[in-house]
Amino acid sequence: MKLKHTMLLTALLLGSAAFAATPKDTLVLQQSNDTPTLDPTANYDTGSANMIENMYETLWTYKGNSLREFTPLLATKVPTFTNGGKTLTVDLRKNVKFHSGNAFSCDDAQYTFERNLVTNSAESGNWFLAEALTGTQSNANDDKTVTWDKINKAVACNSKGQLVFTLPKADPAFLAKLAFSGQSILDKQWAIKQGEWDGTEKTWKDWVGKDVQGSNLSKNPSGTGPYQLVNRDANALLFKAFAGYWGGKPAIQNVIVQKIPELAARQQAFLRGDADLIEAGSRANIEEQLKGKPGVVIVDGLPNTTATGIFMNENIKASDALGSGKLDGNGIPANFFSDANLRRGFANSFNYAQYIQDVQQGKGKQRTMLLPDSFPGYDAKIKTYSYDAAKAKSYFQKAWGGNVWKTGFTLNADYRAGSVAAQTAMEILKKNVEALNPKFKINIKAKQWSEMLNDSKQGKEPMIIIGWAPDYADADNFMYTFYSSNGYYFPRSNWKDAAVDKWLDQARATVNTAERNKLYSQVANRAYEQAPYLLVPAGVNVFAVRDNLVGATAANYNPMLGSSSLYNGSPWKVLSKK
Amino acid sequence: MLNFIIRRVAQIPLVMLALSLLLFVIIFQLTPEQRAAGYIRSEQQAAQMDSIIRQRGLDKPFPIQYSKWLASTVQGDLGFSRTSSKPVLDTIKERLPSTIELSLYAGIPIVLLGIWLGTLSALNKDRFVDQFLRVIAVLGTSLPSFVLGIVLLKFLYGSLGWLPGPGQVDVLNQFAVLDPTFKHYTGMLSIDAMLNGRWAVAGDVLRHLVMPVLTLVIIFSANILKVMRAQMLETLTSDYVRTARAKGLGSKAVNLKHARRNALLPIVTLTGFVAINLLAGAIITETIFAYPGVGQWVGDAARNLDISAVMGFALLSAVIVVVISTLTDLFYGVVDPRVRFD
C-alpha cells in the first residue's frame, strides 16, 4: 500500500510541479522546531501539536477563530453537562475510518482516555485530564488513590455506543480540555498491534508514568484526521491527504514539513517561493525581512494568548537577594512587597506605551487582567494602571508609613537570560523608579532559565517577569495559576487574598458561564486594587504567507492551534493554492 | 605494524570510559533542575519539574546514575535522544552517513587545494600570487563558518538563485528518495542515488552539497595552505634541495619530488586534525544548510541539554579520533619510510 501511495505521490508531484517552485497541491512548511512526538498521549508542545492536529481528531475543536465556541469532530454534537456538571455523555460519529483502515468506535475513545490517565507521564499534558477525571493531577505511581477502578469508571461506553465521562466534581473547563490535541482519539487495534498498552487491567500498572514520546505509535501513527503520515526522515515529515477522510477531500494533497534550523535560510526559501509557510521569527524579523517583498502577504492584528506579569514577591526566601535585609536603603526586607502602596507605586512606574513601542514595534495591547483578551471570562472594563510619575511618587511616599521614601531601597531583580523583551521591561522599570528618588536603586541581571525556574519555585526571586501560555481556552487556566494561593505561581508572588481564593474556587465549581464571568471580574477588580502583579502589555500576533496560498487568513487563525506559534494558526485542510 | 594497530584499537574502550566518566562528572555539576530543563519546553511543563526529576532519577547520587548509564551503554543502549525523538544509536546510524558524505566531499578538496595553493604560494614568495593567497588564507582562518555560510546562502541562493536552498534535496526528490523502490545502500544519498540509477536525484543532492562543501573548504583549506607554505619555504632552503639543484635537476623535479614530499610530513598530521575537525565544523555548517547529519543533531542536543545525545556523540567522537589518529600514524609511515611502528 505504501509503495503504491508513494509512487502515486511522486507522479502527481512531477505532473503538478513542472513549472512551480512549490507544486500547487503541495504545501511546503519550514520550521526550526523538532517534532518530538506523533503520539497524542505524549504531546505537550506546539511542534508536535501542529502535526497531530492534522493527523488525528479530538471529539470537538474550537470553532473557526473563536475560543469560546466549539464545533464537533468525532462527536456528532458538542454535549452539555448533566448531573450537576458531573456527567458528560457524548454521541459519536459513525462511518469514520482510521488511516489503518480500522473503523472508529466508542471503544477507541474509551481506550484513548484510559491510556492518557494510565500513563500520565510528567512531561505530558495529561495532568489536567487526570485532575478532572480522577481528582488528582498525579498518576498511580505518585498518588495511590488512583486505581484501575477509578480510571475505568471515569470513562466508559454505554449500551448505546455513547462515551460517558463521570467526573468526581464539576469541571467547567472540561470541554476545553478535550479540545486539546493531546486528547485526540487513538486507533486501539492499531496501537495494540504496534505493541502499545493492551487496554486491560492486567497490564495497566506496567504503563503508569511511562514516557511514550518515542512510542511505536509515534513511529507509526494512525488517526482519523485529514492527513496521514507517509514517511519521516532526519529533517522532513511527509504527509498526504487521507483518501478515506469522512470530512471530504482537502485541496492540499501533499504536505512536507522541513526542519530548517537557521532563520536566514528559511527566509530566503520563503522569499524565493520554495516554502509556502515558515516559522518566521519575531515581529521585528517579519517586518524588517519579509514585509513589502514580492509574493509576500502579511496577516497582522492577531490574538495572542500568552499573559505576562512582573511578579512582586511578598515573602522573599533568599537572604542573599535582600542585601541588608532591612529598609535602610541598602536592601529590602523579605516582606518588602507586602505593602499594596508600594506595589501600586511600581505599577504606576512602568511605561506601558514605551514597552509597546520598543519591544512590540507599536503593536501591543495593555490588558486589564492576566488573562488573554480573547478568552472567555475576560473583562475589558476593569481599570488599568498607566505610567504616571506623580501617582507613583505619591504611592511610594505612602508605602511602609513613609519609610520607603525616606530611606530608599536596593532591589535585586533578575530576568531570563537571552530574553530581550524581559530585559527591556526591567530596564524601563528601573529607569523610571530610580528617577523618582535618588535613594531608589534596582539592580537587574540576567539569569539562566533553569536556575530562575528553581529559585522562583522556592520563592527566592524578589521580582521576575514570567508568562503563561494556555493549555486549554478556559479562564481558570490563567486566573487560578496567577491569582489563587493554591495556584502554580503562588510561591513566586506569595500574594494571598481570602476573597479571591473563594471566588476562584467558586468559579471552578460551576458550569454557569455568566456566574463564572462575574466571579472572574471580581477577582480582576480586586487584583487592580491590590496590584499583586505589574501587567506587561501583550503582543499582537502576525504571520507571513505566500500570496498564492488561500485560506491563511485572520478568520481561520485560532491561537489555540499548534500552528499558531509557527505558521498561520489554521489546519491544513482549510488551505489551498491558486 | 599489526601490534601497533591492535594496541590502538584496544585503547578505544579505555578512552571512551575515561571520556564518559569525565563528561558525567562535568554534567553532574549541574543541579537536577538544570538537567531536568532538557525535558521542559514551556512553563506548563516546568510545573511538573519535581515529577520529571523523580521519574528520570536525576536526584540520585552520582555512582547510581553513572553505573545505570554505563550498564545500559555496555549492552548497546545509548539511551533515548529527546532531540531526534529516537534512540541515540538509531540517530547516529541514520545521520552519520550524511556527515561522512559531507566530510568526504569537503575533505578531499580541502587537502588537495591546501597543498596546491600552499606550494604555489611558497614557490612565488612575495609575488602577487603569494600575497593574494596569504590574504585568502587570513580571510579563511578568521571568518566564522556561520558568517560565511549565511553570506553564501544569501547571495548564491537568495539573490542570484544559482544554487538550491537549504536541505539535502528539492521537494520533488524528497518524495522520490522515500519511495520504497529507492534502496539506501550506504546512507550517503548522492552515492545511493547513483547506485539506484537515479541520476537526477544524485545531481540534486550534489547541487545541495555545493554551499556546505564550499564553506568547509574555504574555512579549513586556509590552515593547510599556511602550513604548507611555511614548510615549503623551509624545505626549499634546506641543504638537500640545494644539492639537488647543484646536481642539475630541473626545478619541477626539485620542487615537487624532493621539496614537496618532505614538506608534506606535517600536512599528514594536519589532515588527521582536519578530518576530526570536520565533525565539529559540521555542527555549524549542517545547521545553517539544514543538512541532516550528526552535527545538526548534536548542536540541537547540546542546546537542549539532551544528555543521552551528548554522551552518545562524545563516545562517537572518541572512536573517530582514535581511528583517525591511528590512520594518520600509519600514513605517516607511508610518506616517511623512516617511521617505524615497532
PDB file of N, CA and C in Angstrom, chain A residues 31-53 122-128 180-183 211-214 218 232 237 279 469-471 559-567, chain B residues 38-45 82-83 85 304:
ATOM      1  N   GLN A  31      10.398  24.938   9.407  1.00  0.00           N
ATOM      2  CA  GLN A  31      10.428  25.352  10.805  1.00  0.00           C
ATOM      3  C   GLN A  31      11.763  24.986  11.434  1.00  0.00           C
ATOM      4  N   SER A  32      12.035  25.605  12.572  1.00  0.00           N
ATOM      5  CA  SER A  32      13.272  25.265  13.281  1.00  0.00           C
ATOM      6  C   SER A  32      13.005  24.148  14.263  1.00  0.00           C
ATOM      7  N   ASN A  33      11.737  23.989  14.572  1.00  0.00           N
ATOM      8  CA  ASN A  33      11.325  23.032  15.607  1.00  0.00           C
ATOM      9  C   ASN A  33      11.555  21.577  15.232  1.00  0.00           C
ATOM     10  N   ASP A  34      11.766  20.798  16.261  1.00  0.00           N
ATOM     11  CA  ASP A  34      11.674  19.356  16.091  1.00  0.00           C
ATOM     12  C   ASP A  34      10.211  18.981  16.184  1.00  0.00           C
ATOM     13  N   THR A  35       9.940  17.742  15.873  1.00  0.00           N
ATOM     14  CA  THR A  35       8.624  17.199  16.164  1.00  0.00           C
ATOM     15  C   THR A  35       8.863  16.107  17.195  1.00  0.00           C
ATOM     16  N   PRO A  36       8.811  16.452  18.470  1.00  0.00           N
ATOM     17  CA  PRO A  36       9.207  15.479  19.486  1.00  0.00           C
ATOM     18  C   PRO A  36       8.400  14.186  19.455  1.00  0.00           C
ATOM     19  N   THR A  37       7.104  14.286  19.172  1.00  0.00           N
ATOM     20  CA  THR A  37       6.314  13.052  19.178  1.00  0.00           C
ATOM     21  C   THR A  37       5.119  13.162  18.245  1.00  0.00           C
ATOM     22  N   LEU A  38       4.720  12.008  17.720  1.00  0.00           N
ATOM     23  CA  LEU A  38       3.474  11.939  16.955  1.00  0.00           C
ATOM     24  C   LEU A  38       2.462  11.085  17.708  1.00  0.00           C
ATOM     25  N   ASP A  39       2.756  10.823  18.981  1.00  0.00           N
ATOM     26  CA  ASP A  39       1.818  10.100  19.837  1.00  0.00           C
ATOM     27  C   ASP A  39       1.031  11.139  20.633  1.00  0.00           C
ATOM     28  N   PRO A  40      -0.267  11.269  20.397  1.00  0.00           N
ATOM     29  CA  PRO A  40      -1.032  12.314  21.079  1.00  0.00           C
ATOM     30  C   PRO A  40      -0.907  12.254  22.602  1.00  0.00           C
ATOM     31  N   THR A  41      -0.794  11.045  23.155  1.00  0.00           N
ATOM     32  CA  THR A  41      -0.716  10.906  24.611  1.00  0.00           C
ATOM     33  C   THR A  41       0.461  11.682  25.193  1.00  0.00           C
ATOM     34  N   ALA A  42       1.559  11.735  24.449  1.00  0.00           N
ATOM     35  CA  ALA A  42       2.763  12.394  24.952  1.00  0.00           C
ATOM     36  C   ALA A  42       2.854  13.857  24.529  1.00  0.00           C
ATOM     37  N   ASN A  43       1.942  14.286  23.687  1.00  0.00           N
ATOM     38  CA  ASN A  43       2.047  15.615  23.085  1.00  0.00           C
ATOM     39  C   ASN A  43       1.804  16.736  24.096  1.00  0.00           C
ATOM     40  N   TYR A  44       2.784  17.646  24.183  1.00  0.00           N
ATOM     41  CA  TYR A  44       2.586  18.809  25.049  1.00  0.00           C
ATOM     42  C   TYR A  44       3.440  19.977  24.563  1.00  0.00           C
ATOM     43  N   ASP A  45       3.652  20.055  23.255  1.00  0.00           N
ATOM     44  CA  ASP A  45       4.439  21.157  22.698  1.00  0.00           C
ATOM     45  C   ASP A  45       3.854  21.502  21.339  1.00  0.00           C
ATOM     46  N   THR A  46       4.066  22.743  20.916  1.00  0.00           N
ATOM     47  CA  THR A  46       3.424  23.193  19.677  1.00  0.00           C
ATOM     48  C   THR A  46       3.970  22.476  18.443  1.00  0.00           C
ATOM     49  N   GLY A  47       5.271  22.108  18.481  1.00  0.00           N
ATOM     50  CA  GLY A  47       5.862  21.415  17.336  1.00  0.00           C
ATOM     51  C   GLY A  47       5.153  20.102  17.045  1.00  0.00           C
ATOM     52  N   SER A  48       4.849  19.340  18.089  1.00  0.00           N
ATOM     53  CA  SER A  48       4.142  18.071  17.915  1.00  0.00           C
ATOM     54  C   SER A  48       2.669  18.324  17.633  1.00  0.00           C
ATOM     55  N   ALA A  49       2.103  19.273  18.375  1.00  0.00           N
ATOM     56  CA  ALA A  49       0.660  19.531  18.254  1.00  0.00           C
ATOM     57  C   ALA A  49       0.274  19.858  16.815  1.00  0.00           C
ATOM     58  N   ASN A  50       1.117  20.612  16.128  1.00  0.00           N
ATOM     59  CA  ASN A  50       0.775  21.019  14.770  1.00  0.00           C
ATOM     60  C   ASN A  50       0.621  19.827  13.831  1.00  0.00           C
ATOM     61  N   MET A  51       1.452  18.807  14.013  1.00  0.00           N
ATOM     62  CA  MET A  51       1.350  17.611  13.170  1.00  0.00           C
ATOM     63  C   MET A  51       0.152  16.769  13.614  1.00  0.00           C
ATOM     64  N   ILE A  52       0.038  16.599  14.919  1.00  0.00           N
ATOM     65  CA  ILE A  52      -1.013  15.732  15.458  1.00  0.00           C
ATOM     66  C   ILE A  52      -2.398  16.280  15.112  1.00  0.00           C
ATOM     67  N   GLU A  53      -2.553  17.598  15.172  1.00  0.00           N
ATOM     68  CA  GLU A  53      -3.859  18.204  14.864  1.00  0.00           C
ATOM     69  C   GLU A  53      -4.340  17.900  13.445  1.00  0.00           C
ATOM     70  N   ALA A 122       5.066  12.715  33.448  1.00  0.00           N
ATOM     71  CA  ALA A 122       5.283  14.069  33.966  1.00  0.00           C
ATOM     72  C   ALA A 122       5.386  15.115  32.857  1.00  0.00           C
ATOM     73  N   GLU A 123       5.974  14.735  31.699  1.00  0.00           N
ATOM     74  CA  GLU A 123       6.181  15.731  30.650  1.00  0.00           C
ATOM     75  C   GLU A 123       4.937  15.965  29.808  1.00  0.00           C
ATOM     76  N   SER A 124       3.925  15.131  29.972  1.00  0.00           N
ATOM     77  CA  SER A 124       2.740  15.262  29.124  1.00  0.00           C
ATOM     78  C   SER A 124       1.741  16.243  29.729  1.00  0.00           C
ATOM     79  N   GLY A 125       0.720  16.565  28.954  1.00  0.00           N
ATOM     80  CA  GLY A 125      -0.315  17.482  29.437  1.00  0.00           C
ATOM     81  C   GLY A 125      -1.497  16.745  30.046  1.00  0.00           C
ATOM     82  N   ASN A 126      -1.307  15.464  30.354  1.00  0.00           N
ATOM     83  CA  ASN A 126      -2.451  14.698  30.856  1.00  0.00           C
ATOM     84  C   ASN A 126      -2.819  14.998  32.297  1.00  0.00           C
ATOM     85  N   TRP A 127      -1.990  15.811  32.957  1.00  0.00           N
ATOM     86  CA  TRP A 127      -2.307  16.159  34.349  1.00  0.00           C
ATOM     87  C   TRP A 127      -3.652  16.858  34.454  1.00  0.00           C
ATOM     88  N   PHE A 128      -4.011  17.646  33.455  1.00  0.00           N
ATOM     89  CA  PHE A 128      -5.279  18.380  33.597  1.00  0.00           C
ATOM     90  C   PHE A 128      -6.487  17.514  33.243  1.00  0.00           C
ATOM     91  N   PHE A 180      -7.994  19.893  23.401  1.00  0.00           N
ATOM     92  CA  PHE A 180      -6.522  19.883  23.297  1.00  0.00           C
ATOM     93  C   PHE A 180      -6.092  18.680  22.453  1.00  0.00           C
ATOM     94  N   SER A 181      -5.146  18.898  21.555  1.00  0.00           N
ATOM     95  CA  SER A 181      -4.764  17.837  20.615  1.00  0.00           C
ATOM     96  C   SER A 181      -4.188  16.602  21.316  1.00  0.00           C
ATOM     97  N   GLY A 182      -3.733  16.765  22.560  1.00  0.00           N
ATOM     98  CA  GLY A 182      -3.252  15.616  23.326  1.00  0.00           C
ATOM     99  C   GLY A 182      -4.375  14.635  23.640  1.00  0.00           C
ATOM    100  N   GLN A 183      -5.616  15.075  23.504  1.00  0.00           N
ATOM    101  CA  GLN A 183      -6.762  14.197  23.763  1.00  0.00           C
ATOM    102  C   GLN A 183      -7.357  13.665  22.459  1.00  0.00           C
ATOM    103  N   ASP A 211       6.878   7.246  29.733  1.00  0.00           N
ATOM    104  CA  ASP A 211       7.029   8.306  28.737  1.00  0.00           C
ATOM    105  C   ASP A 211       6.889   7.679  27.355  1.00  0.00           C
ATOM    106  N   VAL A 212       5.799   7.998  26.667  1.00  0.00           N
ATOM    107  CA  VAL A 212       5.552   7.364  25.367  1.00  0.00           C
ATOM    108  C   VAL A 212       5.906   8.295  24.196  1.00  0.00           C
ATOM    109  N   GLN A 213       6.760   9.274  24.474  1.00  0.00           N
ATOM    110  CA  GLN A 213       7.140  10.197  23.394  1.00  0.00           C
ATOM    111  C   GLN A 213       7.676   9.463  22.159  1.00  0.00           C
ATOM    112  N   GLY A 214       8.536   8.480  22.389  1.00  0.00           N
ATOM    113  CA  GLY A 214       9.118   7.762  21.253  1.00  0.00           C
ATOM    114  C   GLY A 214       8.430   6.430  21.001  1.00  0.00           C
ATOM    115  N   SER A 218       4.073   6.577  17.953  1.00  0.00           N
ATOM    116  CA  SER A 218       4.661   7.818  17.439  1.00  0.00           C
ATOM    117  C   SER A 218       5.345   7.542  16.095  1.00  0.00           C
ATOM    118  N   ARG A 232       8.998   9.771   7.344  1.00  0.00           N
ATOM    119  CA  ARG A 232       9.688  10.804   8.106  1.00  0.00           C
ATOM    120  C   ARG A 232      11.156  10.442   8.124  1.00  0.00           C
ATOM    121  N   LEU A 237       9.141  15.636   7.367  1.00  0.00           N
ATOM    122  CA  LEU A 237       7.962  14.774   7.531  1.00  0.00           C
ATOM    123  C   LEU A 237       7.107  14.961   6.291  1.00  0.00           C
ATOM    124  N   GLU A 279       8.365  29.318   9.824  1.00  0.00           N
ATOM    125  CA  GLU A 279       8.467  29.883  11.162  1.00  0.00           C
ATOM    126  C   GLU A 279       9.338  31.123  10.965  1.00  0.00           C
ATOM    127  N   ALA A 469       1.321  30.390  29.003  1.00  0.00           N
ATOM    128  CA  ALA A 469       0.588  30.110  27.764  1.00  0.00           C
ATOM    129  C   ALA A 469      -0.484  29.076  28.090  1.00  0.00           C
ATOM    130  N   PRO A 470      -1.604  29.093  27.391  1.00  0.00           N
ATOM    131  CA  PRO A 470      -2.721  28.246  27.810  1.00  0.00           C
ATOM    132  C   PRO A 470      -2.564  26.771  27.432  1.00  0.00           C
ATOM    133  N   ASP A 471      -3.117  25.915  28.292  1.00  0.00           N
ATOM    134  CA  ASP A 471      -3.266  24.502  27.958  1.00  0.00           C
ATOM    135  C   ASP A 471      -4.600  24.299  27.255  1.00  0.00           C
ATOM    136  N   PRO A 559      -5.648  30.905  17.883  1.00  0.00           N
ATOM    137  CA  PRO A 559      -4.400  30.905  18.675  1.00  0.00           C
ATOM    138  C   PRO A 559      -4.207  29.664  19.524  1.00  0.00           C
ATOM    139  N   MET A 560      -5.243  28.820  19.646  1.00  0.00           N
ATOM    140  CA  MET A 560      -5.083  27.597  20.435  1.00  0.00           C
ATOM    141  C   MET A 560      -4.488  26.453  19.623  1.00  0.00           C
ATOM    142  N   LEU A 561      -4.383  26.622  18.320  1.00  0.00           N
ATOM    143  CA  LEU A 561      -3.808  25.551  17.494  1.00  0.00           C
ATOM    144  C   LEU A 561      -2.281  25.597  17.556  1.00  0.00           C
ATOM    145  N   GLY A 562      -1.670  24.429  17.439  1.00  0.00           N
ATOM    146  CA  GLY A 562      -0.215  24.347  17.484  1.00  0.00           C
ATOM    147  C   GLY A 562       0.442  25.212  16.425  1.00  0.00           C
ATOM    148  N   SER A 563      -0.203  25.318  15.276  1.00  0.00           N
ATOM    149  CA  SER A 563       0.385  26.074  14.172  1.00  0.00           C
ATOM    150  C   SER A 563       0.373  27.574  14.422  1.00  0.00           C
ATOM    151  N   SER A 564      -0.326  28.045  15.466  1.00  0.00           N
ATOM    152  CA  SER A 564      -0.400  29.496  15.691  1.00  0.00           C
ATOM    153  C   SER A 564       0.957  30.066  16.073  1.00  0.00           C
ATOM    154  N   SER A 565       1.796  29.249  16.688  1.00  0.00           N
ATOM    155  CA  SER A 565       3.088  29.799  17.079  1.00  0.00           C
ATOM    156  C   SER A 565       4.141  29.615  15.999  1.00  0.00           C
ATOM    157  N   LEU A 566       3.843  28.816  14.983  1.00  0.00           N
ATOM    158  CA  LEU A 566       4.846  28.561  13.950  1.00  0.00           C
ATOM    159  C   LEU A 566       4.462  29.152  12.593  1.00  0.00           C
ATOM    160  N   TYR A 567       3.210  28.954  12.208  1.00  0.00           N
ATOM    161  CA  TYR A 567       2.829  29.367  10.848  1.00  0.00           C
ATOM    162  C   TYR A 567       1.627  30.312  10.869  1.00  0.00           C
TER     163      TYR A 567
ATOM    164  N   GLY B  38      16.211  20.099  30.306  1.00  0.00           N
ATOM    165  CA  GLY B  38      16.272  19.491  28.984  1.00  0.00           C
ATOM    166  C   GLY B  38      14.977  18.792  28.591  1.00  0.00           C
ATOM    167  N   TYR B  39      14.161  18.481  29.578  1.00  0.00           N
ATOM    168  CA  TYR B  39      12.887  17.796  29.310  1.00  0.00           C
ATOM    169  C   TYR B  39      11.727  18.789  29.232  1.00  0.00           C
ATOM    170  N   ILE B  40      12.038  20.049  29.452  1.00  0.00           N
ATOM    171  CA  ILE B  40      10.974  21.053  29.589  1.00  0.00           C
ATOM    172  C   ILE B  40      11.008  22.032  28.428  1.00  0.00           C
ATOM    173  N   ARG B  41       9.850  22.281  27.852  1.00  0.00           N
ATOM    174  CA  ARG B  41       9.779  23.216  26.740  1.00  0.00           C
ATOM    175  C   ARG B  41       8.930  24.427  27.070  1.00  0.00           C
ATOM    176  N   SER B  42       8.220  24.412  28.167  1.00  0.00           N
ATOM    177  CA  SER B  42       7.321  25.531  28.463  1.00  0.00           C
ATOM    178  C   SER B  42       7.127  25.654  29.965  1.00  0.00           C
ATOM    179  N   GLU B  43       6.520  26.760  30.362  1.00  0.00           N
ATOM    180  CA  GLU B  43       6.211  26.969  31.771  1.00  0.00           C
ATOM    181  C   GLU B  43       5.267  25.872  32.271  1.00  0.00           C
ATOM    182  N   GLN B  44       4.368  25.421  31.378  1.00  0.00           N
ATOM    183  CA  GLN B  44       3.417  24.390  31.789  1.00  0.00           C
ATOM    184  C   GLN B  44       4.147  23.106  32.178  1.00  0.00           C
ATOM    185  N   GLN B  45       5.149  22.741  31.362  1.00  0.00           N
ATOM    186  CA  GLN B  45       5.911  21.535  31.694  1.00  0.00           C
ATOM    187  C   GLN B  45       6.781  21.782  32.927  1.00  0.00           C
ATOM    188  N   ARG B  82      16.025  13.027  23.112  1.00  0.00           N
ATOM    189  CA  ARG B  82      14.796  13.820  23.028  1.00  0.00           C
ATOM    190  C   ARG B  82      14.848  14.766  21.829  1.00  0.00           C
ATOM    191  N   THR B  83      16.045  15.039  21.366  1.00  0.00           N
ATOM    192  CA  THR B  83      16.186  15.964  20.239  1.00  0.00           C
ATOM    193  C   THR B  83      15.723  15.314  18.941  1.00  0.00           C
ATOM    194  N   SER B  85      14.007  12.441  18.914  1.00  0.00           N
ATOM    195  CA  SER B  85      12.863  11.580  19.260  1.00  0.00           C
ATOM    196  C   SER B  85      13.106  10.128  18.847  1.00  0.00           C
ATOM    197  N   ASN B 304      19.641  21.832  23.956  1.00  0.00           N
ATOM    198  CA  ASN B 304      18.502  21.332  24.744  1.00  0.00           C
ATOM    199  C   ASN B 304      18.916  20.527  25.971  1.00  0.00           C
TER     200      ASN B 304
END
